[in-house]
Amino acid sequence: MFTKYIFVTGGVVSSLGKGIVAASIGKLLQGRGYKVTIQKFDPYINIDPGTLNPYEHGECYVTSDGCETDLDLGHYERFLNILTSKANNVTAGRIYQNVINKERKGNFLGKTVQVIPHITDEIKHNIMILGKKGDYDFIIIEIGGTVGDIESLPFLESVRQLVWELVENCLCIHLTYVPYIVASKEVKTKPTQHSVKSLQEQGIQPNILVLRTEKELDRNICRKVALFCNVDESSVIQSYDVPSIYEVPIILKKQALDEIILNKMHITNNIESDITHWENFIKKMKSAKQTVTIGIVGKYADLPDAYKSISESLLQAATFHKHKLNLILIHSEKINEYNVISHLKNINGIIIAPGFGKRGIEGKLIALKYAREKNKPTFGICLGMQCMIIEFARNVLGLTDANSTEIDQTTSEKVIDLMEKQKHLTVVGGSMRLGTYECQLEKNSKAIKAYKTNIIKERHRHRYEFNITYKNLFEKKGMKCTGINPDTNLVEIIEIPNLNWYIGTQFHPEYQSTIVKPNPLFISFIEASISSINKILHV
Ligand code: GLN
């Protein structure tokens, strides 16, 4: 089958969940046996979101090939259980950089370089790249931003040209918003009408509309939208609020969105989309009776999107163990020696979050001292692991000045330090230790028990490392290095074997946890957290 392209645009407001809708469409097509991938185009000028503050853009997701990407790529991988790569997330910055590099090389042979055709050609080239090898039946292309934004224009123009060129091998789906006005108790279609008009002004006629609403809409509303927007009534789909994002494929399947897509592309396929494993996951999630309470200690407690992959991994693992997840974000800057007990005593398992910079570090160290002394299941991820090392050095090894050079460059005990390779770098963007690295697990460690294999591969995003010169000292006093990079000898996992579950990973296991295959460390951490509830009950 010739690769088919599905463009997903968004209108009215941002944050409607275009990524979730794109991933859900992918899921339904995958359920029919098709090979699917999803690509996201972000119209901002940054080369990638790696240099963005989480307040700007939520979590930065890392692909296995070491690209720092938009958090929607995490949804794509979690929903479809596929690997994405650098080609799956392209920003306007990268498009312009490619074009400017070509201009400097003289590739344009004296021509004036312009948005049309040069920028649009580069966008089109990047849209077509994934389909070139013939590995996919469907490529879903999510255009970031909202129709009507100045910066989206070259992307929409590229879509318009491709619709013209690909004819029936492509389809446009527009996600828009139908608000409910409380005062008049009415839903309003006008913003949707305007949004579709503005798309039409760019020369794009959507084939399918997905209406985001709070509550299920009356069919009359869909009829009205269809009439005003030149879309078949049967192609006006609703995506109303559901308790979990994982239910979105189910509500779209109920409305036969996959069938509508195939019909519009003249593809005959009578197989019903089989997403039984997905439905089973949701059943399990909804029928769970007991609850496990997990606290994430981090400085973005007011910004759940900053820890998106961690919270999704925790939910997957809690569901695996037939438990509901009660997730509490605890602001690390607000923790002090006096209130640490009240913050953490009712928490069954503690995550010490990843991050950058000094802010909130002391709170993390106080939380860790409490967790270690009270033997609470504790999982330190990246900066979280580095904090476990600092806390242990200060309070167990008596190295009171111990620190990471990221936090204090003048510390006399540099237990966490820059790698030699990182010391002379002047470029900030894309220069960390990024992407997948191998890790050899120690016999009899909790990590090997969790993974059930001795070599694993996990993804990284950091500059600093455990200073290997301290390894023996730490091991003698009970903190073991149980995961080692076989090529560089860097320490990737630490554990305190005498405690119930106290593990830190330099990598980010949350980037490799999907509904079909929750990450083994999260499964093991939740298991330990659940047994800690039972212990509290038995005291
Ligand atoms: N700031 C730390 C480093 O760069 C940890 C990074 C992280 O937690 N992702 O090494």
GROMACS .gro file of C-alpha atoms in nm, residues 28-417:
model
  390
   28LEU     CA    1  -0.715   0.257   1.603
   29LEU     CA    2  -0.531   0.215   1.272
   30GLN     CA    3  -0.268   0.000   1.440
   31GLY     CA    4  -0.554  -0.212   1.577
   32ARG     CA    5  -0.647  -0.284   1.217
   33GLY     CA    6  -0.300  -0.418   1.151
   34TYR     CA    7  -0.146  -0.109   0.989
   35LYS     CA    8   0.205   0.014   1.055
   36VAL     CA    9   0.173   0.366   1.186
   37THR     CA   10   0.398   0.645   1.304
   38ILE     CA   11   0.332   1.002   1.412
   39GLN     CA   12   0.530   1.314   1.344
   40LYS     CA   13   0.502   1.653   1.515
   41PHE     CA   14   0.589   1.988   1.360
   42ASP     CA   15   0.640   2.269   1.610
   43PRO     CA   16   0.625   2.620   1.465
   44TYR     CA   17   0.867   2.780   1.715
   45ILE     CA   18   1.221   2.893   1.636
   46ASN     CA   19   1.411   2.686   1.895
   47ILE     CA   20   1.598   2.403   1.721
   48ASP     CA   21   1.446   2.164   1.977
   49PRO     CA   22   1.271   2.201   2.315
   50GLY     CA   23   1.590   2.096   2.500
   51THR     CA   24   1.672   2.452   2.600
   52LEU     CA   25   1.314   2.538   2.701
   53ASN     CA   26   1.206   2.586   3.058
   54PRO     CA   27   0.932   2.333   3.154
   55TYR     CA   28   0.700   2.630   3.221
   56GLU     CA   29   0.717   2.702   2.849
   57HIS     CA   30   0.667   2.355   2.720
   58GLY     CA   31   0.624   2.092   2.991
   59GLU     CA   32   0.853   1.791   2.992
   60CYS     CA   33   1.125   1.744   2.734
   61TYR     CA   34   1.096   1.391   2.600
   62VAL     CA   35   1.407   1.210   2.476
   63THR     CA   36   1.401   0.963   2.187
   64SER     CA   37   1.627   0.660   2.170
   65ASP     CA   38   1.850   0.832   1.913
   66GLY     CA   39   1.910   1.114   2.161
   67CYS     CA   40   1.685   1.386   2.029
   68GLU     CA   41   1.521   1.623   2.279
   69THR     CA   42   1.159   1.649   2.169
   70ASP     CA   43   0.809   1.765   2.249
   71LEU     CA   44   0.620   1.575   2.520
   72ASP     CA   45   0.363   1.459   2.263
   73LEU     CA   46   0.625   1.214   2.136
   74GLY     CA   47   0.595   1.045   2.474
   75HIS     CA   48   0.223   0.998   2.409
   76TYR     CA   49   0.297   0.858   2.064
   77GLU     CA   50   0.539   0.599   2.205
   78ARG     CA   51   0.316   0.511   2.500
   79PHE     CA   52   0.003   0.474   2.287
   80LEU     CA   53   0.157   0.293   1.992
   81ASN     CA   54   0.444   0.110   2.161
   82ILE     CA   55   0.674   0.232   1.882
   83LEU     CA   56   1.011   0.404   1.876
   84THR     CA   57   1.026   0.760   1.748
   85SER     CA   58   1.337   0.946   1.640
   86LYS     CA   59   1.473   1.286   1.542
   87ALA     CA   60   1.265   1.268   1.224
   88ASN     CA   61   0.944   1.255   1.430
   89ASN     CA   62   0.977   1.605   1.577
   90VAL     CA   63   1.076   1.900   1.362
   91THR     CA   64   1.065   2.265   1.468
   92ALA     CA   65   1.052   2.577   1.251
   93GLY     CA   66   1.401   2.649   1.388
   94ARG     CA   67   1.538   2.327   1.239
   95ILE     CA   68   1.367   2.394   0.907
   96TYR     CA   69   1.518   2.744   0.888
   97GLN     CA   70   1.858   2.616   1.002
   98ASN     CA   71   1.860   2.353   0.724
   99VAL     CA   72   1.761   2.609   0.463
  100ILE     CA   73   2.017   2.864   0.584
  101ASN     CA   74   2.290   2.597   0.588
  102LYS     CA   75   2.203   2.509   0.228
  103GLU     CA   76   2.210   2.878   0.134
  104ARG     CA   77   2.559   2.915   0.284
  105LYS     CA   78   2.674   2.618   0.077
  106GLY     CA   79   2.546   2.790  -0.232
  107ASN     CA   80   2.286   2.522  -0.303
  108PHE     CA   81   2.028   2.771  -0.428
  109LEU     CA   82   2.241   2.881  -0.723
  110GLY     CA   83   2.201   3.256  -0.686
  111LYS     CA   84   1.828   3.254  -0.623
  112THR     CA   85   1.660   3.466  -0.355
  113VAL     CA   86   1.578   3.228  -0.067
  114GLN     CA   87   1.214   3.270   0.035
  115VAL     CA   88   0.950   3.124   0.266
  116ILE     CA   89   0.773   2.996  -0.044
  117PRO     CA   90   0.912   2.778  -0.200
  118HIS     CA   91   1.230   2.718   0.004
  119ILE     CA   92   1.095   2.695   0.359
  120THR     CA   93   0.780   2.515   0.245
  121ASP     CA   94   0.986   2.273   0.033
  122GLU     CA   95   1.201   2.192   0.335
  123ILE     CA   96   0.888   2.133   0.546
  124LYS     CA   97   0.742   1.908   0.274
  125HIS     CA   98   1.071   1.720   0.247
  126ASN     CA   99   1.062   1.657   0.624
  127ILE     CA  100   0.701   1.542   0.608
  128MET     CA  101   0.782   1.293   0.332
  129ILE     CA  102   1.107   1.161   0.490
  130LEU     CA  103   0.945   0.893   0.709
  131GLY     CA  104   0.736   0.756   0.424
  132LYS     CA  105   1.036   0.721   0.189
  133LYS     CA  106   1.151   0.380   0.310
  134GLY     CA  107   0.805   0.230   0.279
  135ASP     CA  108   0.807   0.121   0.646
  136TYR     CA  109   0.470   0.272   0.725
  137ASP     CA  110   0.115   0.242   0.595
  138PHE     CA  111   0.007   0.560   0.772
  139ILE     CA  112   0.197   0.866   0.884
  140ILE     CA  113   0.005   1.102   1.106
  141ILE     CA  114   0.140   1.456   1.099
  142GLU     CA  115   0.047   1.679   1.389
  143ILE     CA  116   0.091   2.049   1.315
  144GLY     CA  117   0.166   2.222   1.646
  145GLY     CA  118   0.009   2.555   1.737
  146THR     CA  119  -0.331   2.685   1.639
  147VAL     CA  120  -0.470   2.776   1.298
  148GLY     CA  121  -0.448   3.153   1.259
  149ASP     CA  122  -0.109   3.186   1.429
  150ILE     CA  123   0.137   3.382   1.216
  151GLU     CA  124   0.409   3.124   1.273
  152SER     CA  125   0.189   2.833   1.155
  153LEU     CA  126   0.146   2.980   0.806
  154PRO     CA  127   0.438   2.810   0.625
  155PHE     CA  128   0.335   2.475   0.776
  156LEU     CA  129  -0.026   2.512   0.663
  157GLU     CA  130   0.088   2.623   0.318
  158SER     CA  131   0.302   2.307   0.298
  159VAL     CA  132   0.001   2.096   0.397
  160ARG     CA  133  -0.208   2.270   0.130
  161GLN     CA  134   0.049   2.188  -0.137
  162LEU     CA  135   0.079   1.827  -0.022
  163VAL     CA  136  -0.298   1.780  -0.022
  164TRP     CA  137  -0.290   1.894  -0.383
  165GLU     CA  138  -0.001   1.661  -0.472
  166LEU     CA  139  -0.100   1.351  -0.274
  167VAL     CA  140  -0.469   1.366  -0.377
  168GLU     CA  141  -0.644   1.073  -0.213
  169ASN     CA  142  -0.335   0.950  -0.031
  170CYS     CA  143  -0.391   1.210   0.236
  171LEU     CA  144  -0.656   1.344   0.467
  172CYS     CA  145  -0.699   1.650   0.689
  173ILE     CA  146  -0.844   1.626   1.036
  174HIS     CA  147  -0.911   1.946   1.226
  175LEU     CA  148  -0.946   1.943   1.604
  176THR     CA  149  -1.148   2.231   1.736
  177TYR     CA  150  -1.328   2.346   2.048
  178VAL     CA  151  -1.699   2.374   2.124
  179PRO     CA  152  -1.731   2.565   2.453
  180TYR     CA  153  -2.021   2.545   2.696
  181ILE     CA  154  -2.134   2.884   2.822
  182VAL     CA  155  -2.247   2.832   3.177
  183ALA     CA  156  -2.453   3.152   3.208
  184SER     CA  157  -2.672   3.076   2.906
  185LYS     CA  158  -2.643   2.696   2.944
  186GLU     CA  159  -2.556   2.665   2.577
  187VAL     CA  160  -2.281   2.514   2.367
  188LYS     CA  161  -2.144   2.747   2.103
  189THR     CA  162  -2.025   2.647   1.757
  190LYS     CA  163  -1.912   2.990   1.640
  191PRO     CA  164  -1.543   2.950   1.741
  192THR     CA  165  -1.535   2.625   1.542
  193GLN     CA  166  -1.692   2.791   1.240
  194HIS     CA  167  -1.430   3.067   1.254
  195SER     CA  168  -1.148   2.820   1.300
  196VAL     CA  169  -1.253   2.615   0.996
  197LYS     CA  170  -1.298   2.936   0.794
  198SER     CA  171  -0.947   3.037   0.881
  199LEU     CA  172  -0.820   2.695   0.770
  200GLN     CA  173  -1.015   2.729   0.446
  201GLU     CA  174  -0.855   3.070   0.392
  202GLN     CA  175  -0.523   2.884   0.389
  203GLY     CA  176  -0.664   2.664   0.116
  204ILE     CA  177  -0.726   2.360   0.336
  205GLN     CA  178  -1.066   2.194   0.357
  206PRO     CA  179  -1.079   1.956   0.654
  207ASN     CA  180  -1.224   1.614   0.571
  208ILE     CA  181  -1.303   1.529   0.932
  209LEU     CA  182  -1.369   1.749   1.234
  210VAL     CA  183  -1.305   1.638   1.589
  211LEU     CA  184  -1.491   1.859   1.836
  212ARG     CA  185  -1.343   1.888   2.184
  213THR     CA  186  -1.619   1.944   2.436
  214GLU     CA  187  -1.677   1.903   2.804
  215LYS     CA  188  -1.992   1.695   2.767
  216GLU     CA  189  -2.130   1.480   2.488
  217LEU     CA  190  -2.298   1.702   2.227
  218ASP     CA  191  -2.643   1.669   2.083
  219ARG     CA  192  -2.634   1.540   1.724
  220ASN     CA  193  -2.803   1.868   1.617
  221ILE     CA  194  -2.489   2.056   1.712
  222CYS     CA  195  -2.277   1.825   1.494
  223ARG     CA  196  -2.526   1.872   1.210
  224LYS     CA  197  -2.497   2.248   1.242
  225VAL     CA  198  -2.115   2.234   1.241
  226ALA     CA  199  -2.123   2.005   0.935
  227LEU     CA  200  -2.345   2.247   0.748
  228PHE     CA  201  -2.129   2.551   0.821
  229CYS     CA  202  -1.798   2.381   0.759
  230ASN     CA  203  -1.856   2.177   0.440
  231VAL     CA  204  -1.792   1.849   0.622
  232ASP     CA  205  -2.017   1.537   0.606
  233GLU     CA  206  -2.229   1.510   0.915
  234SER     CA  207  -2.097   1.159   0.977
  235SER     CA  208  -1.744   1.301   0.975
  236VAL     CA  209  -1.808   1.533   1.269
  237ILE     CA  210  -1.669   1.340   1.564
  238GLN     CA  211  -1.674   1.435   1.929
  239SER     CA  212  -1.396   1.407   2.178
  240TYR     CA  213  -1.567   1.487   2.506
  241ASP     CA  214  -1.387   1.494   2.842
  242VAL     CA  215  -1.309   1.151   2.982
  243PRO     CA  216  -1.147   1.068   3.316
  244SER     CA  217  -0.831   0.933   3.153
  245ILE     CA  218  -0.651   1.017   2.828
  246TYR     CA  219  -0.631   0.642   2.766
  247GLU     CA  220  -1.010   0.637   2.710
  248VAL     CA  221  -0.987   0.867   2.407
  249PRO     CA  222  -0.923   0.582   2.156
  250ILE     CA  223  -1.230   0.406   2.296
  251ILE     CA  224  -1.465   0.701   2.243
  252LEU     CA  225  -1.325   0.763   1.896
  253LYS     CA  226  -1.366   0.394   1.811
  254LYS     CA  227  -1.730   0.406   1.924
  255GLN     CA  228  -1.786   0.677   1.664
  256ALA     CA  229  -1.607   0.465   1.399
  257LEU     CA  230  -1.342   0.729   1.331
  258ASP     CA  231  -1.102   0.468   1.189
  259GLU     CA  232  -1.368   0.343   0.949
  260ILE     CA  233  -1.448   0.699   0.838
  261ILE     CA  234  -1.077   0.762   0.773
  262LEU     CA  235  -1.042   0.446   0.565
  263ASN     CA  236  -1.360   0.514   0.366
  264LYS     CA  237  -1.245   0.865   0.287
  265MET     CA  238  -0.919   0.725   0.156
  266HIS     CA  239  -1.099   0.453  -0.041
  267ILE     CA  240  -0.932   0.174   0.152
  268THR     CA  241  -1.137  -0.142   0.193
  269ASN     CA  242  -1.067  -0.314   0.520
  270ASN     CA  243  -1.338  -0.508   0.695
  271ILE     CA  244  -1.135  -0.599   0.998
  272GLU     CA  245  -1.257  -0.425   1.311
  273SER     CA  246  -0.984  -0.243   1.501
  274ASP     CA  247  -0.863  -0.485   1.768
  275ILE     CA  248  -0.749  -0.289   2.070
  276THR     CA  249  -0.842  -0.557   2.324
  277HIS     CA  250  -0.519  -0.514   2.522
  278TRP     CA  251  -0.599  -0.144   2.550
  279GLU     CA  252  -0.956  -0.208   2.661
  280ASN     CA  253  -0.826  -0.460   2.916
  281PHE     CA  254  -0.584  -0.202   3.052
  282ILE     CA  255  -0.867   0.047   3.098
  283LYS     CA  256  -1.090  -0.214   3.262
  284LYS     CA  257  -0.808  -0.297   3.501
  285MET     CA  258  -0.742   0.072   3.571
  286LYS     CA  259  -1.108   0.144   3.642
  287SER     CA  260  -1.181  -0.165   3.849
  288ALA     CA  261  -0.880  -0.123   4.081
  289LYS     CA  262  -1.006  -0.097   4.437
  290GLN     CA  263  -0.698  -0.034   4.648
  291THR     CA  264  -0.485   0.274   4.616
  292VAL     CA  265  -0.111   0.330   4.627
  293THR     CA  266   0.004   0.682   4.713
  294ILE     CA  267   0.318   0.807   4.545
  295GLY     CA  268   0.480   1.145   4.606
  296ILE     CA  269   0.698   1.315   4.346
  297VAL     CA  270   0.938   1.554   4.518
  298GLY     CA  271   1.040   1.822   4.270
  299LYS     CA  272   1.046   2.194   4.208
  300TYR     CA  273   0.765   2.189   3.950
  301ALA     CA  274   0.489   2.077   4.187
  302ASP     CA  275   0.258   2.336   4.027
  303LEU     CA  276   0.324   2.199   3.678
  304PRO     CA  277   0.224   1.833   3.636
  305ASP     CA  278   0.328   1.837   3.267
  306ALA     CA  279   0.690   1.871   3.381
  307TYR     CA  280   0.673   1.510   3.505
  308LYS     CA  281   0.442   1.370   3.236
  309SER     CA  282   0.635   1.053   3.151
  310ILE     CA  283   0.701   0.976   3.519
  311SER     CA  284   0.336   1.009   3.614
  312GLU     CA  285   0.226   0.797   3.316
  313SER     CA  286   0.484   0.530   3.403
  314LEU     CA  287   0.357   0.525   3.761
  315LEU     CA  288  -0.002   0.489   3.642
  316GLN     CA  289   0.092   0.203   3.409
  317ALA     CA  290   0.279   0.023   3.688
  318ALA     CA  291   0.003   0.082   3.946
  319THR     CA  292  -0.253  -0.055   3.699
  320PHE     CA  293  -0.024  -0.353   3.635
  321HIS     CA  294  -0.050  -0.426   4.009
  322LYS     CA  295  -0.428  -0.362   4.004
  323HIS     CA  296  -0.403  -0.047   4.214
  324LYS     CA  297  -0.531   0.304   4.168
  325LEU     CA  298  -0.260   0.567   4.166
  326ASN     CA  299  -0.289   0.857   4.406
  327LEU     CA  300  -0.017   1.090   4.284
  328ILE     CA  301   0.093   1.380   4.500
  329LEU     CA  302   0.333   1.646   4.376
  330ILE     CA  303   0.538   1.778   4.665
  331HIS     CA  304   0.717   2.108   4.619
  332SER     CA  305   1.082   2.047   4.707
  333GLU     CA  306   1.136   2.413   4.798
  334LYS     CA  307   0.870   2.384   5.066
  335ILE     CA  308   1.023   2.086   5.246
  336ASN     CA  309   1.225   2.157   5.560
  337GLU     CA  310   1.344   1.951   5.856
  338TYR     CA  311   1.034   2.040   6.058
  339ASN     CA  312   0.764   1.960   5.806
  340VAL     CA  313   0.923   1.668   5.621
  341ILE     CA  314   0.733   1.415   5.831
  342SER     CA  315   0.396   1.571   5.761
  343HIS     CA  316   0.475   1.581   5.389
  344LEU     CA  317   0.595   1.222   5.360
  345LYS     CA  318   0.452   1.007   5.636
  346ASN     CA  319   0.142   0.899   5.443
  347ILE     CA  320   0.324   0.848   5.117
  348ASN     CA  321   0.386   0.484   5.023
  349GLY     CA  322   0.664   0.548   4.772
  350ILE     CA  323   0.875   0.855   4.700
  351ILE     CA  324   1.012   0.970   4.365
  352ILE     CA  325   1.293   1.224   4.375
  353ALA     CA  326   1.249   1.406   4.048
  354PRO     CA  327   1.498   1.489   3.775
  355GLY     CA  328   1.585   1.851   3.703
  356PHE     CA  329   1.847   2.116   3.654
  357GLY     CA  330   1.996   2.379   3.882
  358LYS     CA  331   2.006   2.459   4.249
  359ARG     CA  332   1.644   2.546   4.326
  360GLY     CA  333   1.476   2.293   4.557
  361ILE     CA  334   1.785   2.074   4.606
  362GLU     CA  335   1.801   2.115   4.986
  363GLY     CA  336   1.436   2.002   5.015
  364LYS     CA  337   1.517   1.693   4.810
  365LEU     CA  338   1.809   1.612   5.041
  366ILE     CA  339   1.590   1.649   5.352
  367ALA     CA  340   1.325   1.425   5.195
  368LEU     CA  341   1.592   1.167   5.110
  369LYS     CA  342   1.737   1.161   5.462
  370TYR     CA  343   1.388   1.098   5.598
  371ALA     CA  344   1.312   0.832   5.334
  372ARG     CA  345   1.642   0.649   5.393
  373GLU     CA  346   1.614   0.655   5.771
  374LYS     CA  347   1.246   0.547   5.765
  375ASN     CA  348   1.316   0.284   5.498
  376LYS     CA  349   1.048   0.414   5.259
  377PRO     CA  350   1.057   0.286   4.899
  378THR     CA  351   1.245   0.562   4.718
  379PHE     CA  352   1.329   0.610   4.352
  380GLY     CA  353   1.576   0.881   4.247
  381ILE     CA  354   1.572   0.966   3.879
  382CYS     CA  355   1.872   1.144   3.722
  383LEU     CA  356   1.913   1.454   3.942
  384GLY     CA  357   1.718   1.245   4.197
  385MET     CA  358   1.994   0.980   4.193
  386GLN     CA  359   2.260   1.252   4.217
  387CYS     CA  360   2.080   1.387   4.527
  388MET     CA  361   2.077   1.034   4.679
  389ILE     CA  362   2.455   1.030   4.640
  390ILE     CA  363   2.499   1.376   4.794
  391GLU     CA  364   2.271   1.295   5.087
  392PHE     CA  365   2.452   0.965   5.156
  393ALA     CA  366   2.792   1.134   5.132
  394ARG     CA  367   2.694   1.407   5.376
  395ASN     CA  368   2.496   1.208   5.632
  396VAL     CA  369   2.650   0.859   5.619
  397LEU     CA  370   3.007   0.914   5.498
  398GLY     CA  371   3.039   1.237   5.697
  399LEU     CA  372   3.154   1.438   5.393
  400THR     CA  373   2.955   1.740   5.503
  401ASP     CA  374   3.066   1.956   5.210
  402ALA     CA  375   2.969   1.694   4.949
  403ASN     CA  376   2.788   1.835   4.649
  404SER     CA  377   2.746   1.832   4.275
  405THR     CA  378   2.955   2.086   4.086
  406GLU     CA  379   2.633   2.184   3.909
  407ILE     CA  380   2.518   2.324   4.244
  408ASP     CA  381   2.846   2.436   4.399
  409GLN     CA  382   3.154   2.456   4.180
  410THR     CA  383   3.382   2.520   4.476
  411THR     CA  384   3.285   2.218   4.684
  412SER     CA  385   3.577   2.020   4.826
  413GLU     CA  386   3.391   1.689   4.778
  414LYS     CA  387   3.278   1.675   4.417
  415VAL     CA  388   3.076   1.353   4.445
  416ILE     CA  389   2.887   1.450   4.128
  417ASP     CA  390   3.095   1.615   3.861
   0.00000   0.00000   0.00000
